[in-house]
Amino acid sequence: MTTLLVYREQLKKFYSKYELYITPVIKFLLALLTLVMINNSIGYMGELKRFAVVMVLSMLCSFLPMNFIVFVAAGVTLGHLYKFSLECAGVALVVFLLLFILYFRFSPRDTIAVLLTPLCFILKIPYVMPIAMGLAGTPASAVSVASGAIAYYTVSYMTNNASMLNTFEEDEALEKFRYLIDGLLGNKAMFITIVAFVATVVVVYFIRRLSVDYSWTIAMITGALLDVLILLFGDLMYNTKLSIMGVIVGSVVSVLLVKVLEFFVFNVDYSRTEFVQFEDDEYYYYVKAVPKNTVAAPQKRVKTIRVPEKAVRQQKRD
Amino acid sequence: MLNEERIKLMTKMACYEADEGRKNVAIGSYFRGDYIGLQVIKSIISGTIAFVIIFAMYIMYDFEIFMADIYKMDLFGFAKTVIIDYLIFTVAYALVSYGVYTYRYAKARRSLKIYYNNLKKLSYLYDKEVKNRDYKEI
């Protein structure tokens, strides 16, 4: 445990020193991972899969704001779907537009959750997201996680039914469109997942704010159990063909991952070096403000208990 | 002469301005009613766009039936239901955004209060410095 704590302090120091370079690198890697995953799962458009295109887009994301990655991911997804079928691209565009117009005006900060949720779905550990967002965010993050789930299920429905969608003739655009809408609105697995995730985010959020010991750990475990319970219950009621083992193993892995995240990310103040400039009447100031790293070495408290001599003598006499 | 205390304060304030302060200062430059009103109007506009999109999808879904029935159906009644749906949707959305932005305005004001206090302190330090300098010159 001590080694881990020391490691965390070192990480913190390293980050505050090289924050200027680390953040773009992280953004670049995230963008690269996102694009590679999208290309692997729905790679219909060859042009977008080219190494140079992927690299240039990731480079762009590395120095533009975080939300730009979401736009790039949405754009690339639409490009692939357009190559596959115009109707699919249209439906996906409408879903993305509605999410964007109605929700992301409110919380541009949470946009990243929408990107990470589908990524976690592809990695088979979507259960990380509601727990992590409940710990790090607010109850409003539930909407972000739900939006991510909607985006994932929309696209995955299209790719899973690709062969069926290909059987439609050119002049059957309306039927194809109707088939897509029916499929999306009748996707019970999606609705159950959304209900489970929203409930998990809210429950985790409220438990972690309780003033009891280990509230974070209790929140994680309760959240994961609730998630599994709702998913299994939904499976029983609507027969969503859920893999029970997958849910349980995924949840266990998710709780462990969130525990690691808690240790290294959520509870640590990664204050970074700030560069600011200002002026007064006489000077221009270019200030580099470096955070003081106060390593919290556990303080030893020695308490001496002295027995009064009088009492000792008394004891001897007895 | 460099005044260390003043530089520390200025640095702190510059950090705030560069990060969350920028947004809060922008919010704080509005009156409460103006800010919330503007945001609600924006919400109504985006709500309208969203409704139009959903309505277009709905029409497209039943396009053939809709075109076949268009001469038979009660267009006035249809328009009435659509308008009522639209009003419910937009008003609900506007109410939610009213709540969100009221909360945000209050939060930004609270955060700006500390900033304005620091500004006062800064001006006080500055005055003191100027006075000291004048005194020395005399």
XYZ file of C-alpha atoms in Angstrom:
456
model
C 0.000 0.000 0.000
C 2.797 2.419 0.912
C 4.536 1.735 -2.403
C 1.303 2.567 -4.203
C 0.919 5.804 -2.280
C 4.485 6.783 -3.090
C 3.857 5.921 -6.709
C 0.774 8.129 -6.697
C 2.742 11.054 -5.276
C 5.363 10.597 -7.968
C 2.673 10.511 -10.622
C 1.191 13.696 -9.233
C 4.548 15.427 -9.271
C 5.243 14.224 -12.787
C 1.870 15.471 -13.993
C 2.167 18.910 -12.431
C 5.601 19.277 -13.994
C 4.845 18.101 -17.524
C 1.110 18.860 -17.733
C 1.738 20.960 -20.829
C 2.807 17.856 -22.761
C 0.836 15.125 -21.015
C -2.650 16.481 -21.736
C -2.200 16.624 -25.541
C -0.681 13.135 -25.513
C -3.658 11.765 -23.565
C -6.083 13.486 -25.930
C -4.189 12.108 -28.910
C -4.277 8.557 -27.537
C -7.979 8.812 -26.698
C -8.783 10.089 -30.191
C -6.642 7.378 -31.779
C -8.288 4.649 -29.706
C -11.746 5.980 -30.549
C -11.063 6.156 -34.279
C -9.451 2.718 -34.418
C -12.400 1.204 -32.565
C -14.948 2.894 -34.827
C -13.017 1.797 -37.912
C -12.832 -1.772 -36.645
C -16.499 -2.087 -35.794
C -18.114 -0.163 -38.672
C -15.370 0.376 -41.218
C -17.382 0.753 -44.408
C -15.616 3.789 -45.829
C -12.101 2.882 -46.906
C -10.923 6.498 -47.105
C -11.549 7.054 -43.393
C -9.613 3.932 -42.461
C -6.394 5.124 -44.003
C -3.518 5.443 -41.585
C -2.785 9.035 -42.615
C -6.391 10.169 -42.111
C -6.610 8.560 -38.680
C -3.304 10.110 -37.636
C -4.176 13.596 -38.891
C -7.562 13.529 -37.149
C -5.984 12.345 -33.885
C -3.313 15.038 -34.109
C -6.029 17.655 -34.593
C -7.845 16.354 -31.523
C -4.677 16.508 -29.446
C -4.569 20.281 -29.320
C -8.225 21.184 -29.832
C -10.679 21.074 -26.921
C -11.746 17.690 -25.566
C -15.239 17.997 -27.033
C -13.776 18.089 -30.514
C -13.021 14.358 -30.205
C -16.751 13.747 -29.818
C -17.487 15.680 -32.994
C -14.788 13.835 -34.907
C -16.101 10.482 -33.646
C -19.668 11.394 -34.639
C -18.484 12.595 -38.044
C -16.455 9.459 -38.758
C -19.353 7.230 -37.642
C -21.727 9.094 -39.966
C -19.214 8.794 -42.811
C -19.013 5.020 -42.439
C -22.784 4.683 -42.155
C -23.277 6.876 -45.213
C -21.150 4.507 -47.238
C -23.196 1.602 -45.886
C -26.608 3.109 -46.496
C -27.993 6.606 -46.711
C -30.992 5.810 -44.513
C -28.795 4.553 -41.675
C -26.682 7.691 -41.844
C -29.859 9.789 -41.800
C -31.285 8.055 -38.741
C -27.949 8.212 -36.904
C -27.620 11.896 -37.798
C -31.075 12.591 -36.373
C -30.238 10.736 -33.145
C -26.943 12.619 -32.749
C -28.584 15.954 -33.574
C -31.352 15.459 -31.025
C -28.859 14.510 -28.316
C -26.753 17.514 -29.196
C -29.559 20.055 -29.421
C -31.506 18.972 -26.380
C -28.833 18.022 -23.928
C -25.316 19.162 -24.699
C -26.231 22.814 -24.588
C -26.506 22.282 -20.846
C -23.445 20.320 -19.986
C -20.597 20.605 -22.446
C -18.282 19.258 -19.749
C -19.983 15.901 -19.643
C -19.686 15.338 -23.366
C -16.712 13.091 -22.826
C -18.947 10.586 -20.999
C -20.920 10.166 -24.202
C -17.755 9.197 -25.997
C -16.439 6.899 -23.285
C -19.712 4.978 -22.827
C -19.748 3.444 -26.340
C -16.002 2.763 -26.041
C -16.608 0.846 -22.817
C -19.456 -1.025 -24.535
C -17.061 -2.169 -27.243
C -14.538 -3.200 -24.588
C -17.360 -5.200 -22.911
C -17.144 -3.240 -19.663
C -19.927 -0.655 -20.028
C -20.701 -1.035 -16.318
C -17.686 1.125 -15.488
C -19.356 4.240 -16.823
C -22.410 4.668 -14.569
C -20.355 3.906 -11.453
C -17.518 6.209 -12.462
C -19.864 9.030 -13.431
C -21.827 8.637 -10.210
C -18.569 9.008 -8.291
C -17.074 11.826 -10.317
C -20.113 13.691 -11.584
C -23.598 14.753 -10.587
C -26.998 13.074 -11.041
C -27.206 14.983 -14.349
C -24.372 12.758 -15.614
C -27.022 10.035 -15.851
C -28.282 11.744 -18.989
C -24.784 11.700 -20.501
C -24.330 8.012 -19.826
C -27.812 7.317 -21.217
C -26.976 9.332 -24.332
C -23.818 7.308 -24.808
C -25.821 4.095 -24.509
C -28.357 5.367 -27.068
C -25.571 6.257 -29.495
C -23.975 2.821 -29.073
C -27.203 0.842 -29.461
C -28.249 2.893 -32.502
C -25.055 2.145 -34.369
C -24.737 -1.447 -33.170
C -28.329 -2.195 -34.236
C -27.420 -1.065 -37.739
C -24.247 -3.132 -37.935
C -25.883 -6.208 -36.413
C -28.700 -6.074 -38.937
C -26.441 -5.187 -41.844
C -27.348 -8.296 -43.849
C -31.064 -7.679 -43.351
C -30.708 -4.031 -44.298
C -28.829 -4.991 -47.451
C -31.785 -7.017 -48.739
C -33.876 -3.885 -49.272
C -34.038 -2.671 -52.856
C -33.060 0.827 -53.948
C -36.657 2.034 -54.193
C -37.576 0.672 -50.785
C -35.994 3.541 -48.885
C -39.122 4.200 -46.860
C -39.445 0.572 -45.780
C -35.811 0.531 -44.788
C -36.294 3.693 -42.790
C -39.358 2.229 -41.093
C -37.477 -0.975 -40.322
C -34.709 1.037 -38.686
C -37.053 3.163 -36.581
C -39.048 0.097 -35.513
C -35.840 -1.662 -34.550
C -34.555 1.274 -32.531
C -37.783 2.021 -30.697
C -38.395 -1.661 -30.052
C -34.884 -2.278 -28.751
C -35.739 -3.455 -25.244
C -32.127 -4.179 -24.342
C -31.365 -0.498 -24.915
C -34.169 0.734 -22.695
C -33.334 -1.670 -19.892
C -29.679 -0.691 -20.055
C -30.632 2.984 -19.909
C -32.892 2.437 -16.886
C -30.178 0.412 -15.135
C -27.470 2.972 -15.857
C -29.550 5.962 -14.811
C -30.539 4.280 -11.557
C -26.909 3.312 -10.931
C -25.564 6.835 -11.473
C -28.149 8.367 -9.144
C -27.732 5.743 -6.405
C -23.927 5.863 -6.552
C -23.994 9.653 -6.393
C -26.216 9.781 -3.325
C -24.388 7.033 -1.446
C -20.944 8.491 -2.023
C -22.121 11.800 -0.572
C -23.273 10.188 2.649
C -21.066 10.982 5.597
C -20.236 7.415 6.527
C -16.884 5.667 6.456
C -16.003 3.985 3.146
C -18.943 5.695 1.454
C -17.147 5.511 -1.918
C -16.601 1.773 -1.727
C -20.138 1.158 -0.494
C -21.426 3.306 -3.353
C -19.440 1.332 -5.925
C -20.569 -2.076 -4.739
C -24.199 -1.074 -4.240
C -24.202 0.577 -7.664
C -22.773 -2.503 -9.361
C -25.246 -4.810 -7.600
C -28.195 -2.590 -8.496
C -27.003 -2.491 -12.097
C -26.769 -6.283 -12.305
C -30.130 -6.672 -10.591
C -31.994 -4.354 -12.967
C -30.327 -5.884 -16.020
C -31.169 -9.439 -14.930
C -34.711 -8.466 -13.990
C -35.135 -6.785 -17.360
C -33.788 -9.899 -19.048
C -36.344 -12.052 -17.219
C -39.215 -9.738 -18.101
C -38.430 -8.970 -21.728
C -36.037 -11.740 -22.698
C -33.274 -9.470 -23.955
C -30.819 -12.334 -24.547
C -28.419 -10.931 -22.012
C -25.358 -12.995 -21.199
C -25.649 -13.420 -17.432
C -22.030 -14.429 -16.992
C -20.984 -11.439 -19.086
C -22.914 -9.068 -16.853
C -21.536 -10.524 -13.645
C -17.925 -10.776 -14.781
C -18.146 -7.362 -16.453
C -19.490 -5.829 -13.259
C -16.775 -7.360 -11.086
C -14.091 -6.133 -13.483
C -15.779 -2.733 -13.569
C -15.803 -2.368 -9.798
C -12.103 -3.251 -9.676
C -11.341 -0.751 -12.443
C -13.300 1.987 -10.714
C -11.444 1.201 -7.490
C -8.165 1.769 -9.334
C -9.545 4.973 -10.855
C -10.615 6.144 -7.430
C -7.120 5.667 -6.098
C -5.311 7.371 -8.950
C -7.788 9.870 -10.350
C -10.868 10.815 -8.413
C -9.445 11.481 -4.978
C -6.252 13.104 -6.135
C -5.926 16.796 -6.743
C -3.934 16.974 -9.953
C -3.257 20.664 -9.642
C -1.126 21.727 -12.503
C 1.428 24.367 -13.244
C -0.293 27.525 -14.392
C 1.108 30.105 -16.748
C -0.529 33.492 -16.403
C 0.321 36.973 -17.520
C -0.881 40.351 -16.319
C 0.397 43.860 -15.857
C 0.235 46.834 -13.557
C 1.368 50.396 -14.084
C 5.038 49.550 -13.929
C 5.593 45.955 -14.972
C 4.465 43.149 -17.171
C 4.331 39.894 -15.234
C 4.762 36.490 -16.825
C 4.121 34.147 -13.932
C 4.610 30.430 -13.764
C 2.728 29.199 -10.728
C 3.931 25.770 -9.646
C 1.727 23.925 -7.145
C 3.393 23.051 -3.868
C 3.509 19.329 -3.508
C 2.867 18.640 0.092
C 3.634 14.985 0.505
C 1.357 13.870 3.266
C 3.737 11.753 5.263
C 1.817 10.012 8.002
C 2.611 11.850 11.193
C 3.504 9.693 14.127
C 1.945 10.742 17.361
C 3.560 9.467 20.482
C 1.390 9.490 23.526
C 3.156 8.828 26.814
C 1.062 7.594 29.606
C 2.512 8.292 32.940
C 1.255 6.672 36.002
C 1.489 9.076 38.946
C 4.135 7.964 41.457
C 1.635 8.178 44.233
C -0.507 5.508 42.620
C 2.512 3.243 42.103
C 3.466 3.515 45.723
C -0.070 2.823 46.749
C -0.083 -0.318 44.621
C 3.186 -1.560 46.097
C 1.891 -1.050 49.588
C -1.188 -3.117 48.782
C 9.596 47.954 -6.531
C 7.950 44.589 -6.689
C 5.270 44.058 -4.114
C 5.219 40.363 -3.346
C 1.856 40.291 -1.631
C 0.219 42.100 -4.515
C 1.815 39.793 -7.093
C 0.552 36.736 -5.241
C -2.965 38.122 -5.201
C -2.790 39.108 -8.856
C -1.517 35.661 -9.824
C -4.325 33.987 -7.947
C -6.869 36.190 -9.649
C -5.313 35.702 -13.070
C -5.513 31.912 -12.566
C -9.193 32.247 -11.699
C -9.825 34.455 -14.712
C -8.087 32.036 -17.027
C -10.042 29.029 -15.846
C -13.585 28.997 -14.465
C -13.621 32.741 -13.906
C -13.905 33.556 -17.583
C -17.297 31.907 -17.832
C -18.490 33.350 -14.537
C -17.407 36.877 -15.451
C -19.370 36.526 -18.689
C -22.446 35.393 -16.755
C -21.955 38.085 -14.122
C -22.020 40.849 -16.734
C -25.760 40.187 -17.266
C -28.618 41.103 -15.002
C -30.278 38.013 -13.596
C -33.475 38.371 -15.625
C -31.590 39.148 -18.833
C -29.316 36.138 -18.524
C -32.021 33.637 -17.697
C -34.368 35.128 -20.302
C -31.757 34.881 -23.030
C -30.923 31.279 -22.169
C -34.601 30.294 -22.055
C -35.154 31.874 -25.484
C -32.191 29.884 -26.813
C -33.717 26.749 -25.289
C -37.060 27.463 -26.916
C -35.339 27.813 -30.279
C -33.437 24.555 -29.911
C -36.572 22.857 -28.559
C -38.419 24.001 -31.670
C -35.719 22.638 -33.950
C -35.783 19.310 -32.099
C -39.563 19.146 -32.367
C -39.442 19.848 -36.096
C -36.924 17.015 -36.530
C -39.038 14.570 -34.522
C -42.189 15.635 -36.374
C -40.472 15.200 -39.744
C -39.407 11.683 -38.724
C -42.947 10.897 -37.632
C -44.399 12.040 -40.964
C -41.755 10.177 -42.912
C -42.430 6.979 -40.980
C -46.071 6.938 -42.086
C -45.494 8.808 -45.301
C -47.582 6.594 -47.586
C -50.535 6.339 -45.220
C -50.279 10.022 -44.526
C -50.334 10.946 -48.217
C -53.244 8.618 -48.885
C -55.264 10.025 -46.007
C -54.412 13.655 -46.417
C -57.639 14.511 -48.258
C -59.835 12.541 -45.916
C -58.450 13.590 -42.575
C -59.436 16.489 -40.395
C -56.480 18.748 -41.105
C -57.582 21.344 -38.596
C -57.801 18.764 -35.815
C -54.448 17.300 -36.813
C -52.819 20.735 -36.716
C -54.374 21.349 -33.306
C -52.911 18.162 -31.797
C -49.518 18.920 -33.330
C -49.525 22.438 -31.895
C -50.590 21.211 -28.455
C -47.804 18.597 -28.513
C -45.353 21.244 -29.576
C -46.395 23.562 -26.750
C -46.148 20.817 -24.115
C -42.708 19.778 -25.376
C -41.281 23.296 -25.602
C -42.740 24.558 -22.342
C -41.422 21.525 -20.451
C -37.986 21.995 -22.005
C -38.016 25.746 -21.301
C -38.966 25.098 -17.659
C -36.085 22.663 -17.216
C -33.651 25.126 -18.732
C -35.089 27.929 -16.550
C -34.268 25.841 -13.477
C -30.777 24.966 -14.705
C -29.827 28.521 -15.599
C -31.272 30.034 -12.427
C -29.063 27.679 -10.451
C -26.055 28.485 -12.618
C -26.515 32.226 -12.298
C -26.675 32.001 -8.513
C -23.555 29.822 -8.480
C -21.600 32.172 -10.731
C -22.598 35.173 -8.589
C -21.399 33.432 -5.445
C -18.089 32.601 -7.012
C -17.682 36.124 -8.387
C -18.256 37.637 -4.958
C -14.906 36.274 -3.782
C -13.301 37.588 -6.939
C -14.707 41.086 -6.423
C -13.545 41.045 -2.811
C -10.059 40.236 -4.042
C -10.293 43.121 -6.491
C -11.105 45.463 -3.610
C -8.181 44.104 -1.633
C -5.927 44.593 -4.623
C -6.972 48.186 -5.085
C -6.401 48.776 -1.394
C -2.880 47.327 -1.610
C -2.216 49.450 -4.644
C -3.374 52.633 -2.936
C -1.248 51.862 0.057
C 1.785 51.339 -2.135
C 1.273 54.602 -4.008
C 0.857 56.495 -0.758
C 4.027 54.956 0.663
C 5.953 55.932 -2.433
C 4.666 59.499 -2.346
C 5.590 59.742 1.289
C 9.146 58.576 0.593
C 9.525 61.044 -2.258
C 8.547 63.913 0.003
